[in-house]
mmCIF file with all atom_site columns, C-alpha atoms in Angstrom:
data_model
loop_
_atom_site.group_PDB
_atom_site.id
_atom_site.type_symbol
_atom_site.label_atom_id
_atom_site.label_alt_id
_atom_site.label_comp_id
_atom_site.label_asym_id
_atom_site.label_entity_id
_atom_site.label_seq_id
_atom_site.pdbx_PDB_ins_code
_atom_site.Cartn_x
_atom_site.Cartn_y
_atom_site.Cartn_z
_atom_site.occupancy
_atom_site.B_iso_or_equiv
_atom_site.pdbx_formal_charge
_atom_site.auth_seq_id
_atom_site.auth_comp_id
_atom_site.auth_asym_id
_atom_site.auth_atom_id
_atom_site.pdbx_PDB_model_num
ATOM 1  C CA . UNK W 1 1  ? 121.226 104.549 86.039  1.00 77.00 ? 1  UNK W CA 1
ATOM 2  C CA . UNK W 1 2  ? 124.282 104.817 88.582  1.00 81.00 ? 2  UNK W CA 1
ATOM 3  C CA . UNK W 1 3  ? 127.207 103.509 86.968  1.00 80.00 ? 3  UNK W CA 1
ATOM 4  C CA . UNK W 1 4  ? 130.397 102.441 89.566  1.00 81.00 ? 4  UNK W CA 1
ATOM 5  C CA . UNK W 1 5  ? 132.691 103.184 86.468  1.00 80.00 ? 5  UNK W CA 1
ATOM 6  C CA . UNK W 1 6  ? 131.895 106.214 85.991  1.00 84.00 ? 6  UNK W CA 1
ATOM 7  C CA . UNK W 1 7  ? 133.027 107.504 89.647  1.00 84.00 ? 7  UNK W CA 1
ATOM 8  C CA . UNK W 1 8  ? 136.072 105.313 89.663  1.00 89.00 ? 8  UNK W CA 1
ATOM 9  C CA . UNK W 1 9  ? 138.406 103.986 87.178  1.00 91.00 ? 9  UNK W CA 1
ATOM 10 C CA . UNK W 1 10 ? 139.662 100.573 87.837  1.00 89.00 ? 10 UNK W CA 1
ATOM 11 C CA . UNK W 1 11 ? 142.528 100.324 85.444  1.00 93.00 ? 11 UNK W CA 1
ATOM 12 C CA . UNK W 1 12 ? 143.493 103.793 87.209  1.00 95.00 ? 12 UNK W CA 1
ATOM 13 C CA . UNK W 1 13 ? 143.494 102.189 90.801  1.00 95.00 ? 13 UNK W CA 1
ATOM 14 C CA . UNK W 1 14 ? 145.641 99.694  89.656  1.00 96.00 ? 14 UNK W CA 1
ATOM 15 C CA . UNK W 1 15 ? 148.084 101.479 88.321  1.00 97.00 ? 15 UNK W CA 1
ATOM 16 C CA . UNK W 1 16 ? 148.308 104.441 90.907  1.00 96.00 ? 16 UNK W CA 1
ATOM 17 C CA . UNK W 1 17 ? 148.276 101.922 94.029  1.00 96.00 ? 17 UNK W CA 1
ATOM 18 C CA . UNK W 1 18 ? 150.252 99.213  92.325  1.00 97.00 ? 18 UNK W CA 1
ATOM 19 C CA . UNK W 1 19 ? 147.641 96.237  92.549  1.00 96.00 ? 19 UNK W CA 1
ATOM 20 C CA . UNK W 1 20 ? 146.477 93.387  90.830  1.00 94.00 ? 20 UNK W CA 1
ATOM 21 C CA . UNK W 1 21 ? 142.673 92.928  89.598  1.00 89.00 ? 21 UNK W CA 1
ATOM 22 C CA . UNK W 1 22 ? 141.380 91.378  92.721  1.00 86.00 ? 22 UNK W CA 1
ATOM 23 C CA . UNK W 1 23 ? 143.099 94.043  94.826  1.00 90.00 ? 23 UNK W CA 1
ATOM 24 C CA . UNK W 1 24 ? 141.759 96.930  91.955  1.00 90.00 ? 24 UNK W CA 1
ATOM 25 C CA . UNK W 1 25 ? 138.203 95.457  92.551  1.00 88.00 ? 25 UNK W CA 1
ATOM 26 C CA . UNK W 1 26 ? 138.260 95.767  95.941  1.00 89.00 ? 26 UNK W CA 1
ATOM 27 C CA . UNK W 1 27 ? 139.688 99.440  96.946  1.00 92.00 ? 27 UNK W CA 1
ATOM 28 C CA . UNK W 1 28 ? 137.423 100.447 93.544  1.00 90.00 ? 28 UNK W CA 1
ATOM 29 C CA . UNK W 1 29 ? 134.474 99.269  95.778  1.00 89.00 ? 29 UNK W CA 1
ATOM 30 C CA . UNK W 1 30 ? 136.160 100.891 99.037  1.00 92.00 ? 30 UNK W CA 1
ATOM 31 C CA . UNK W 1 31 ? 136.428 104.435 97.081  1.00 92.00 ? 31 UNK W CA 1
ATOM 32 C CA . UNK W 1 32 ? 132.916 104.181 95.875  1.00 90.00 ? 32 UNK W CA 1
ATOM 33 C CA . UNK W 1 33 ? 131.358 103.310 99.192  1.00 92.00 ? 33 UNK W CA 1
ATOM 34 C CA . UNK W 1 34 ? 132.777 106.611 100.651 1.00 93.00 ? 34 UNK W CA 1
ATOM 35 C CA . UNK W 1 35 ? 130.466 108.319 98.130  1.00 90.00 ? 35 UNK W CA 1
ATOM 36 C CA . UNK W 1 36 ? 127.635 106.237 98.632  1.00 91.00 ? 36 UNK W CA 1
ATOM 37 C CA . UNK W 1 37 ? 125.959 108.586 100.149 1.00 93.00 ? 37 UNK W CA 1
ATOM 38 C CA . UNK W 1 38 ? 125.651 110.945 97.169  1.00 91.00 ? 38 UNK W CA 1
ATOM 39 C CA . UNK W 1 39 ? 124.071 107.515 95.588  1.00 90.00 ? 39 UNK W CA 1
ATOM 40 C CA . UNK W 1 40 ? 122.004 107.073 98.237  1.00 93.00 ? 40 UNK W CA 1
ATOM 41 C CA . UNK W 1 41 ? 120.883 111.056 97.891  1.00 93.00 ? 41 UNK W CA 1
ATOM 42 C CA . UNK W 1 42 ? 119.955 109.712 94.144  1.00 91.00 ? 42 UNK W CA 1
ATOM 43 C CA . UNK W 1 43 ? 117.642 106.890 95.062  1.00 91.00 ? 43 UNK W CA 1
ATOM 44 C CA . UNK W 1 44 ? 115.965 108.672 97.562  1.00 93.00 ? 44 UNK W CA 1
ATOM 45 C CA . UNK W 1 45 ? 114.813 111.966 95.610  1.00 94.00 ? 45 UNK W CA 1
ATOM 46 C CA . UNK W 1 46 ? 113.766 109.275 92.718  1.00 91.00 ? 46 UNK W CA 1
ATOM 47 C CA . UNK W 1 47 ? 112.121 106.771 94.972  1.00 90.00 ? 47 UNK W CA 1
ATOM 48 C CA . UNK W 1 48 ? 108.369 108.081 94.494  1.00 92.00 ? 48 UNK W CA 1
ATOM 49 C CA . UNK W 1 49 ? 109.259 106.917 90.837  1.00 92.00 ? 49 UNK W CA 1
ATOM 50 C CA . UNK W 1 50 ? 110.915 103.606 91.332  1.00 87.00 ? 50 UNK W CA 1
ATOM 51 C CA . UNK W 1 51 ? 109.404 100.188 91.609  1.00 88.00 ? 51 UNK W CA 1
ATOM 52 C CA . UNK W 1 52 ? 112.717 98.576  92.695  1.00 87.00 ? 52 UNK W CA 1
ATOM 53 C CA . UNK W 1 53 ? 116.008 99.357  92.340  1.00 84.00 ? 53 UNK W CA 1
ATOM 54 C CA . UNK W 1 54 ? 118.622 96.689  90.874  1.00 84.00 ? 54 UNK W CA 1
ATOM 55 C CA . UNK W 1 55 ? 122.601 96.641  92.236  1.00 80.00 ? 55 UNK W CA 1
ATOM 56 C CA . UNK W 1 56 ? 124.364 94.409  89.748  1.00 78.00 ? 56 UNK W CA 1
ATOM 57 C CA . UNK W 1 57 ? 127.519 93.975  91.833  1.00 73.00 ? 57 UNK W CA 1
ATOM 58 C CA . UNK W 1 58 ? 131.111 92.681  91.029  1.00 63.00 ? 58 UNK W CA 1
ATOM 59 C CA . UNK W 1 59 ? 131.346 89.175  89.502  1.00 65.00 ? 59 UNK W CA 1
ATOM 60 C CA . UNK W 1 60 ? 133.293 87.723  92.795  1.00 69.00 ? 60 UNK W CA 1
ATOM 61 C CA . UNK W 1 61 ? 130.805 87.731  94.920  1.00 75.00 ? 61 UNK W CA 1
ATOM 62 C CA . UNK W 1 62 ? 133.003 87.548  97.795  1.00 75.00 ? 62 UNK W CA 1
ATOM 63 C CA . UNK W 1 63 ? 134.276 90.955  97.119  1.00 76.00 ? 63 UNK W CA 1
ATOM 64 C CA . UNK W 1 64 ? 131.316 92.369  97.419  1.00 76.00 ? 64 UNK W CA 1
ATOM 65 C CA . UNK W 1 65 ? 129.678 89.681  100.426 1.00 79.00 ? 65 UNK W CA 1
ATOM 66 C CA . UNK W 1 66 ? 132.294 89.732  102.433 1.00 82.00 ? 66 UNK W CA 1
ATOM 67 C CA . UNK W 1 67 ? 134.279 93.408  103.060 1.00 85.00 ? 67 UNK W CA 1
ATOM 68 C CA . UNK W 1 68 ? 133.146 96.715  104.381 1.00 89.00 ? 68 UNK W CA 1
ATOM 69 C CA . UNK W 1 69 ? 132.385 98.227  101.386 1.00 89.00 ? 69 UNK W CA 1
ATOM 70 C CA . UNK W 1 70 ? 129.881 95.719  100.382 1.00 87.00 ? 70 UNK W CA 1
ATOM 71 C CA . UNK W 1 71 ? 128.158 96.244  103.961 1.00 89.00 ? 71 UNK W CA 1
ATOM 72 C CA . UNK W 1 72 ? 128.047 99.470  103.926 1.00 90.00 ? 72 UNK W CA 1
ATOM 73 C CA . UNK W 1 73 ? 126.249 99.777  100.829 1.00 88.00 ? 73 UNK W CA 1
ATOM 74 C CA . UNK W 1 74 ? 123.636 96.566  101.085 1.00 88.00 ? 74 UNK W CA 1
ATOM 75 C CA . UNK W 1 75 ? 123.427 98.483  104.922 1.00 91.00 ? 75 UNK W CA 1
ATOM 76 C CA . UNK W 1 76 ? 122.319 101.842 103.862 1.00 92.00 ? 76 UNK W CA 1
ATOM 77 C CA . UNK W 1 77 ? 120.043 100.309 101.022 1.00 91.00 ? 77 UNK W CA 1
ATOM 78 C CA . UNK W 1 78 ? 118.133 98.449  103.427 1.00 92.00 ? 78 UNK W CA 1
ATOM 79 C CA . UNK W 1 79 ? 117.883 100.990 106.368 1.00 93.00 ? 79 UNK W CA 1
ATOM 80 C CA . UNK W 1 80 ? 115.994 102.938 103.973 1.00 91.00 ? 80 UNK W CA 1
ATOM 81 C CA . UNK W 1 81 ? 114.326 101.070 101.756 1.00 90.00 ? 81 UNK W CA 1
ATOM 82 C CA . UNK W 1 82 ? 112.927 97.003  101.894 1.00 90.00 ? 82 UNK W CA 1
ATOM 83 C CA . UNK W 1 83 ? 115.779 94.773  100.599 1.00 87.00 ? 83 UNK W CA 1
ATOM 84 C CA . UNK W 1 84 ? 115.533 91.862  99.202  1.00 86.00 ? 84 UNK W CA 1
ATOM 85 C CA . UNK W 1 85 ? 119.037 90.324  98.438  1.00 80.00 ? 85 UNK W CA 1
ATOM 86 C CA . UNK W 1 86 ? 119.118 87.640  95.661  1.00 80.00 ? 86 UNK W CA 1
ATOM 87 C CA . UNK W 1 87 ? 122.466 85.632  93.919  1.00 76.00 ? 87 UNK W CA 1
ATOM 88 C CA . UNK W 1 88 ? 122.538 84.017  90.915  1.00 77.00 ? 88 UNK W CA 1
ATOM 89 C CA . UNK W 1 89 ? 124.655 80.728  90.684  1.00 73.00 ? 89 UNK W CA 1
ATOM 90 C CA . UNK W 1 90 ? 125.571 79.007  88.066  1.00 71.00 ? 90 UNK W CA 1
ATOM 91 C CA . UNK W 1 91 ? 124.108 75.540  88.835  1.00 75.00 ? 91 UNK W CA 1
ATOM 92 C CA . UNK W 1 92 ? 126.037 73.457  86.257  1.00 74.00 ? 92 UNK W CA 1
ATOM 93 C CA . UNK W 1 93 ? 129.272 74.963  87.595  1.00 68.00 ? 93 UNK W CA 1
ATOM 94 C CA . UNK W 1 94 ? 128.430 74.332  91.141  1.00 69.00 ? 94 UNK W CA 1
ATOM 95 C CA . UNK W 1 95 ? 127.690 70.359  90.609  1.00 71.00 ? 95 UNK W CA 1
ATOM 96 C CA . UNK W 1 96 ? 130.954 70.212  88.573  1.00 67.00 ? 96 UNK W CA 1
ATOM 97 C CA . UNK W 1 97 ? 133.436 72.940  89.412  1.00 62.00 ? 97 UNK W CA 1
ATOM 98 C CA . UNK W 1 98 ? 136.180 71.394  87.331  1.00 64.00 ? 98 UNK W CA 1
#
């Protein structure tokens, strides 16, 4: 089990770079990508045991989608392994965002 929060400390990157959640979230996700490769060092010397590996990421999914952080990681998932990507929605918000 790889846990983001227990490489980086959100509440930490706020504070130190002066930043609000969304702006936490994202250089959170841009510190952890430059480690990725230590994850990715994980997966592979476990894979023989795996069936599939889950990555729950962030809650906006344009934080993750959307900036270089989330690309490199979905990136070096699925130049290694087969990736299948998959988001959730929640339908009843969708139809009635208000």
């Amino acid at each position: 089990n790889i846990d983001i929060r227990d490489t980086v400390n959100y509440k930490q990157v706020m504070k130190q770079y002066k930043l609000g959640p969304n702006g936490g979230i994202m250089t959170s996700l841009n510190l952890f990508a430059t480690r990725f490769d230590q994850v990715m060092k994980f997966i592979e010397a476990k894979q023989n045991t795996l069936d599939y590996i889950v990555a729950d990421t962030p809650g906006q999914i344009e934080v993750f989608t959307w900036s270089a952080s989330g690309s490199i990681i979905t990136e070096s998932i699925a130049s290694t392994f087969p990736t299948v990507l998959l988001y959730i929605i929640d339908t009843p918000r969708s139809a009635n965002p208000v």
